[in-house]
XYZ file of C-alpha atoms in Angstrom:
394
model
C 12.486 -12.811 -16.143
C 9.138 -14.583 -15.876
C 7.551 -15.558 -19.183
C 3.977 -14.851 -18.111
C 2.172 -13.044 -15.280
C 1.071 -16.185 -13.466
C 4.597 -17.597 -13.540
C 5.799 -14.393 -11.871
C 3.014 -14.612 -9.287
C 4.018 -18.194 -8.517
C 7.681 -17.279 -8.096
C 6.818 -14.464 -5.729
C 4.447 -16.679 -3.737
C 7.210 -19.245 -3.295
C 9.586 -16.569 -1.992
C 6.932 -15.281 0.379
C 6.371 -18.733 1.865
C 9.999 -19.815 1.999
C 11.684 -16.621 3.199
C 9.503 -13.616 3.884
C 7.120 -15.255 6.358
C 10.058 -16.477 8.442
C 11.570 -12.985 8.618
C 8.359 -11.146 9.449
C 8.529 -11.566 13.225
C 12.072 -10.217 13.391
C 11.266 -7.170 11.301
C 8.192 -6.513 13.435
C 10.070 -6.748 16.728
C 12.829 -4.421 15.542
C 10.515 -2.119 13.550
C 13.043 -2.441 10.720
C 12.419 -2.026 6.985
C 12.348 -5.490 5.288
C 15.511 -4.893 3.266
C 16.388 -8.578 2.736
C 12.935 -9.234 1.300
C 13.328 -6.455 -1.247
C 16.804 -7.709 -2.139
C 15.290 -11.136 -2.829
C 12.532 -9.600 -4.954
C 15.128 -7.725 -6.967
C 17.336 -10.797 -7.428
C 14.305 -12.754 -8.641
C 13.483 -10.128 -11.288
C 10.216 -9.176 -9.572
C 10.930 -5.669 -8.285
C 9.965 -4.089 -11.607
C 6.613 -5.887 -11.750
C 4.715 -2.674 -12.550
C 7.231 -1.344 -15.090
C 6.439 -1.848 -18.799
C 8.085 -4.755 -20.571
C 9.726 -2.299 -22.975
C 11.778 -1.014 -20.023
C 12.635 -4.441 -18.601
C 9.632 -4.856 -16.294
C 6.851 -7.403 -16.139
C 4.145 -5.086 -17.507
C 1.644 -5.575 -14.679
C -0.847 -3.190 -13.113
C -3.827 -1.023 -14.044
C -1.860 1.229 -16.399
C -0.829 -1.824 -18.476
C -4.313 -3.378 -18.090
C -2.876 -6.515 -16.495
C -4.097 -5.687 -13.025
C -5.031 -8.851 -11.153
C -1.574 -10.505 -11.187
C -0.059 -7.435 -9.496
C -2.737 -7.484 -6.805
C -2.271 -11.248 -6.381
C 1.420 -10.628 -5.743
C 0.484 -8.125 -3.060
C -1.882 -10.627 -1.463
C 0.873 -13.251 -1.253
C 3.269 -10.734 0.302
C 0.639 -9.635 2.811
C -0.003 -13.245 3.810
C 3.675 -13.416 4.751
C 4.020 -9.915 6.213
C 1.464 -7.112 5.945
C 4.139 -4.474 6.546
C 6.165 -5.830 3.634
C 3.072 -5.674 1.425
C 2.520 -2.011 2.326
C 6.094 -1.136 1.348
C 5.646 -3.109 -1.885
C 2.402 -1.243 -2.608
C 4.171 2.093 -2.261
C 6.899 0.912 -4.623
C 4.670 -0.582 -7.316
C 2.124 2.236 -7.173
C 4.988 4.674 -7.781
C 6.014 2.698 -10.863
C 2.418 2.841 -12.120
C 2.534 6.644 -11.842
C 5.853 6.845 -13.678
C 4.470 4.587 -16.410
C 1.358 6.745 -16.773
C 2.796 10.240 -16.398
C 6.565 10.121 -16.878
C 8.448 11.437 -19.889
C 10.398 9.009 -22.070
C 13.639 10.116 -20.403
C 12.221 9.776 -16.906
C 10.989 6.267 -17.665
C 14.298 5.221 -19.189
C 16.279 6.496 -16.219
C 14.042 5.523 -13.329
C 12.953 2.105 -14.568
C 16.601 1.226 -15.285
C 17.392 1.999 -11.653
C 14.781 -0.513 -10.521
C 15.672 -3.234 -13.025
C 19.457 -2.924 -12.939
C 20.187 -1.647 -9.425
C 17.194 -2.729 -7.348
C 16.196 0.821 -6.435
C 13.077 1.106 -4.282
C 10.409 3.775 -4.750
C 7.663 5.216 -2.605
C 5.124 8.051 -2.800
C 4.531 10.338 0.191
C 1.597 12.641 0.783
C 1.038 12.552 4.561
C 0.889 15.972 6.190
C -1.558 15.786 9.123
C -3.021 19.220 9.701
C -3.326 19.133 13.481
C -1.225 17.442 16.181
C -2.753 14.632 18.182
C -3.269 15.188 21.938
C 0.086 15.420 23.648
C 1.966 15.889 20.370
C 3.860 19.174 20.154
C 5.136 18.975 16.592
C 3.325 19.958 13.432
C 3.775 18.474 9.995
C 3.676 19.969 6.533
C 5.779 21.182 3.634
C 6.272 24.441 1.816
C 7.333 24.594 -1.826
C 9.045 27.528 -3.486
C 9.561 27.861 -7.218
C 13.147 28.873 -7.995
C 15.310 29.055 -11.077
C 15.598 25.553 -12.498
C 13.194 23.839 -10.126
C 11.723 23.952 -6.627
C 12.896 24.093 -3.026
C 11.027 21.992 -0.466
C 11.091 22.599 3.288
C 9.225 20.904 6.131
C 8.191 17.388 7.074
C 6.198 14.423 5.863
C 4.702 11.958 8.357
C 3.700 8.328 7.747
C 6.601 8.196 5.278
C 6.536 4.476 4.451
C 9.884 2.852 3.592
C 11.719 5.933 4.854
C 14.835 3.939 5.725
C 14.690 1.643 2.690
C 13.633 3.601 -0.385
C 16.004 5.401 -2.763
C 13.395 7.602 -4.461
C 10.205 9.253 -3.217
C 7.425 10.926 -5.169
C 6.491 13.896 -2.985
C 2.919 15.142 -3.327
C 3.318 18.792 -2.367
C 1.427 22.006 -2.962
C 2.840 25.498 -3.493
C -0.425 26.863 -2.066
C 0.535 25.555 1.381
C 0.911 22.448 3.556
C -1.478 19.553 3.349
C -0.355 17.007 0.783
C -2.900 15.455 -1.565
C -5.595 14.462 0.892
C -5.875 17.932 2.368
C -5.570 19.995 -0.797
C -7.882 22.970 -0.401
C -10.580 23.699 -2.937
C -9.135 25.842 -5.688
C -5.580 24.689 -4.939
C -5.918 21.170 -6.323
C -4.645 22.183 -9.773
C -1.374 23.234 -8.164
C -0.584 19.878 -6.521
C 2.837 18.751 -7.701
C 4.521 15.365 -7.818
C 8.225 16.023 -7.320
C 10.698 13.151 -7.333
C 13.273 13.293 -4.539
C 16.542 11.369 -4.299
C 16.520 10.286 -0.667
C 20.321 10.137 -0.543
C 20.314 13.957 -0.731
C 22.004 15.166 2.499
C 19.285 17.789 2.995
C 16.800 14.931 3.559
C 16.842 13.402 7.046
C 14.770 10.737 8.777
C 13.460 11.111 12.332
C 12.960 7.574 13.640
C 11.655 8.617 17.077
C 8.032 9.205 16.048
C 7.076 5.855 14.481
C 6.258 3.543 17.406
C 2.837 2.114 16.478
C 0.795 -0.879 17.586
C 1.204 -2.592 14.214
C 2.691 -2.150 10.724
C 5.960 -1.494 12.507
C 8.219 -2.778 9.737
C 6.873 -0.263 7.236
C 9.398 2.175 8.773
C 6.862 4.976 8.252
C 8.951 7.619 9.958
C 8.921 11.407 9.835
C 11.099 12.754 7.020
C 12.458 16.292 7.118
C 13.426 18.435 4.131
C 15.827 21.318 4.735
C 15.977 23.517 1.626
C 15.903 20.446 -0.594
C 16.343 21.484 -4.229
C 14.446 19.436 -6.816
C 15.301 20.294 -10.435
C 12.594 20.835 -13.045
C 13.318 17.435 -14.600
C 12.030 15.830 -11.382
C 8.439 17.004 -11.947
C 6.280 13.940 -12.664
C 3.250 14.780 -14.796
C 1.613 18.173 -15.034
C 0.591 20.190 -11.954
C -2.678 18.767 -10.660
C -2.449 15.580 -12.742
C -2.598 13.253 -9.734
C -6.005 14.606 -8.750
C -7.397 15.302 -12.220
C -6.454 11.776 -13.313
C -7.996 10.314 -10.140
C -4.937 8.114 -9.707
C -5.709 7.394 -6.079
C -8.658 5.290 -7.254
C -6.241 2.846 -8.877
C -4.612 2.287 -5.498
C -7.669 2.066 -3.207
C -8.430 -1.577 -4.166
C -4.719 -2.371 -3.928
C -5.013 -1.801 -0.173
C -7.800 -4.382 -0.181
C -5.444 -6.917 -1.774
C -3.266 -6.577 1.324
C -6.278 -7.003 3.618
C -7.074 -10.231 1.784
C -3.540 -11.478 2.357
C -3.895 -10.965 6.096
C -7.179 -12.885 6.053
C -5.688 -15.741 4.062
C -2.785 -16.024 6.501
C -5.160 -16.237 9.468
C -7.330 -18.793 7.657
C -4.315 -20.958 6.767
C -3.066 -20.833 10.363
C -6.494 -21.854 11.658
C -6.651 -24.863 9.358
C -3.213 -26.068 10.434
C -3.831 -25.458 14.134
C -7.280 -27.025 14.292
C -6.212 -30.125 12.427
C -3.181 -30.497 14.668
C -5.374 -30.118 17.757
C -7.870 -32.683 16.498
C -10.763 -30.224 16.720
C -12.136 -30.561 13.206
C -15.219 -32.454 14.419
C -16.495 -29.571 16.561
C -19.596 -28.120 14.779
C -18.876 -24.603 16.061
C -15.335 -24.797 14.755
C -16.720 -26.037 11.439
C -19.021 -23.017 11.213
C -16.200 -20.586 11.849
C -13.957 -22.309 9.315
C -16.826 -22.253 6.826
C -17.209 -18.515 7.376
C -13.501 -17.973 6.819
C -13.645 -19.953 3.570
C -16.593 -17.928 2.276
C -14.999 -14.636 3.322
C -11.701 -15.235 1.547
C -13.462 -16.496 -1.586
C -15.713 -13.423 -1.574
C -12.743 -11.086 -1.242
C -10.958 -12.759 -4.164
C -14.054 -12.378 -6.329
C -14.274 -8.669 -5.484
C -10.656 -8.110 -6.529
C -11.110 -10.081 -9.730
C -14.200 -8.013 -10.583
C -12.505 -4.659 -10.012
C -9.327 -5.696 -11.827
C -11.426 -6.738 -14.810
C -13.047 -3.291 -14.956
C -9.614 -1.615 -14.991
C -8.349 -3.944 -17.691
C -11.415 -3.317 -19.840
C -10.980 0.448 -19.571
C -14.307 0.930 -17.772
C -12.747 3.571 -15.549
C -15.810 5.206 -14.002
C -17.137 1.796 -12.972
C -13.716 0.670 -11.785
C -13.261 3.695 -9.532
C -16.437 3.302 -7.503
C -16.161 -0.502 -7.570
C -12.714 -0.107 -6.021
C -14.243 1.754 -3.084
C -16.884 -0.953 -2.713
C -14.222 -3.653 -2.763
C -12.068 -1.728 -0.276
C -15.026 -1.457 2.133
C -16.197 -5.047 1.717
C -12.784 -6.668 1.985
C -11.827 -4.683 5.093
C -14.765 -6.232 6.930
C -14.320 -9.682 5.413
C -10.683 -9.699 6.530
C -11.428 -8.357 9.988
C -14.133 -10.958 10.516
C -11.874 -13.752 9.255
C -9.132 -12.900 11.756
C -11.683 -12.832 14.580
C -13.083 -16.224 13.532
C -9.534 -17.608 13.576
C -8.928 -16.293 17.098
C -12.237 -17.586 18.436
C -11.781 -21.005 16.846
C -8.146 -21.422 17.925
C -8.284 -19.724 21.314
C -5.906 -17.523 23.263
C -2.791 -19.483 22.291
C -3.147 -18.158 18.753
C -2.318 -14.714 20.174
C 0.909 -15.832 21.839
C 4.123 -15.323 19.908
C 5.574 -16.825 17.793
C 2.102 -17.561 16.393
C 1.638 -15.063 13.531
C -1.987 -14.269 14.380
C -0.980 -11.787 17.081
C 1.013 -9.783 14.511
C -1.671 -10.150 11.845
C -4.272 -8.730 14.224
C -2.092 -5.734 15.139
C -1.035 -5.017 11.576
C -4.526 -5.283 10.146
C -5.949 -3.066 12.897
C -3.487 -0.308 12.052
C -3.580 -0.676 8.269
C -7.376 -0.492 8.129
C -7.043 3.057 9.463
C -5.355 4.082 6.220
C -8.747 5.393 5.106
C -11.837 6.112 7.180
C -14.295 3.337 6.364
C -17.248 5.500 7.433
C -16.345 7.999 4.720
C -15.752 5.224 2.193
C -19.229 3.838 2.819
C -20.743 7.326 2.589
C -18.962 7.775 -0.760
C -20.487 4.541 -2.005
C -23.896 5.744 -0.854
C -23.488 9.153 -2.528
C -22.565 7.444 -5.787
C -25.600 5.148 -5.605
C -27.831 8.162 -4.959
C -26.377 10.136 -7.845
C -24.868 12.708 -5.485
C -21.500 14.363 -5.942
C -18.731 12.129 -4.604
C -14.941 11.783 -4.587
C -13.793 8.155 -5.016
C -10.166 9.188 -4.521
C -10.209 10.599 -1.007
C -13.853 9.957 -0.016
C -14.768 13.588 0.559
C -18.220 15.063 -0.253
């Protein structure tokens, strides 16, 4: 167990460089969940980073007000493999929710599973409300209250870590399909977080749907629930607590930490490549490298600023600052990758160079939220208009 947050960050960074970066290409090509990476994280005592120290964790994250080290870990993982970082985000964000909203018994049981048995968590909301062109299937869940708990039927899409996680926090609504992002007005108070054991035989994974351009190793498949019974002790928090507590705002800047990792990986590759090619004297190359240096520094400063607001308990400021950081860092990262490609040339996009994968992964992951709506949310806040920093809706 690491004695301090920065020691833990350093240990994780060393693993990312020595092992995870080397495995990333293989996981991408096979679209396989990075199971070996998570096994290494567990063996190193890092899988419970966001669990409280009282339960054997490292006590990191916004709930414990030690936020930046957790986001720095994510950045290091993303520099090695952006898909791995997304799976890690889902896991650690789930632990933050358990820490904030779980009962004493839930915390004792679920954190012990992570610390002692290396169990992986994830939270799933995705229920797209309309099929894309050419797509026949529809997604969505129904929830029925029964004696002793609930019965869930239907499907979740974009179910990250579907073939690797042991537990999933399902964001579901008895009022009808939609998940958290699509909760209808008036139905938000009914949104439930129900914890599902993914070894339940009524839960199946459809691996035919997930064939994306990038983020392939997130294993974000379709998951089907066929009369899956979830007992009352699996309810996390009160109905509606995810939305009323604005917990999504704690995770919005966490995405940006992954974007930064992708940018740092591209920047590091460019430095190595350009030095090896003897092109450091080219003034145009120097300008692009200078831009990359400024971009990555700026992104780090944004994350440090937002993390500080969370740690100081300045929640209203932290929530809108997280949206600002998410918007800014998306563009800083995107620009950094493009500068790398332009400075290094077409060979940087030929495998096994990692830039080709970084470009694909970042392109897909940036679609996690609509940046146009994020920017409009920032504008509404600045104008004193009603705004939703969780899901960027008017």
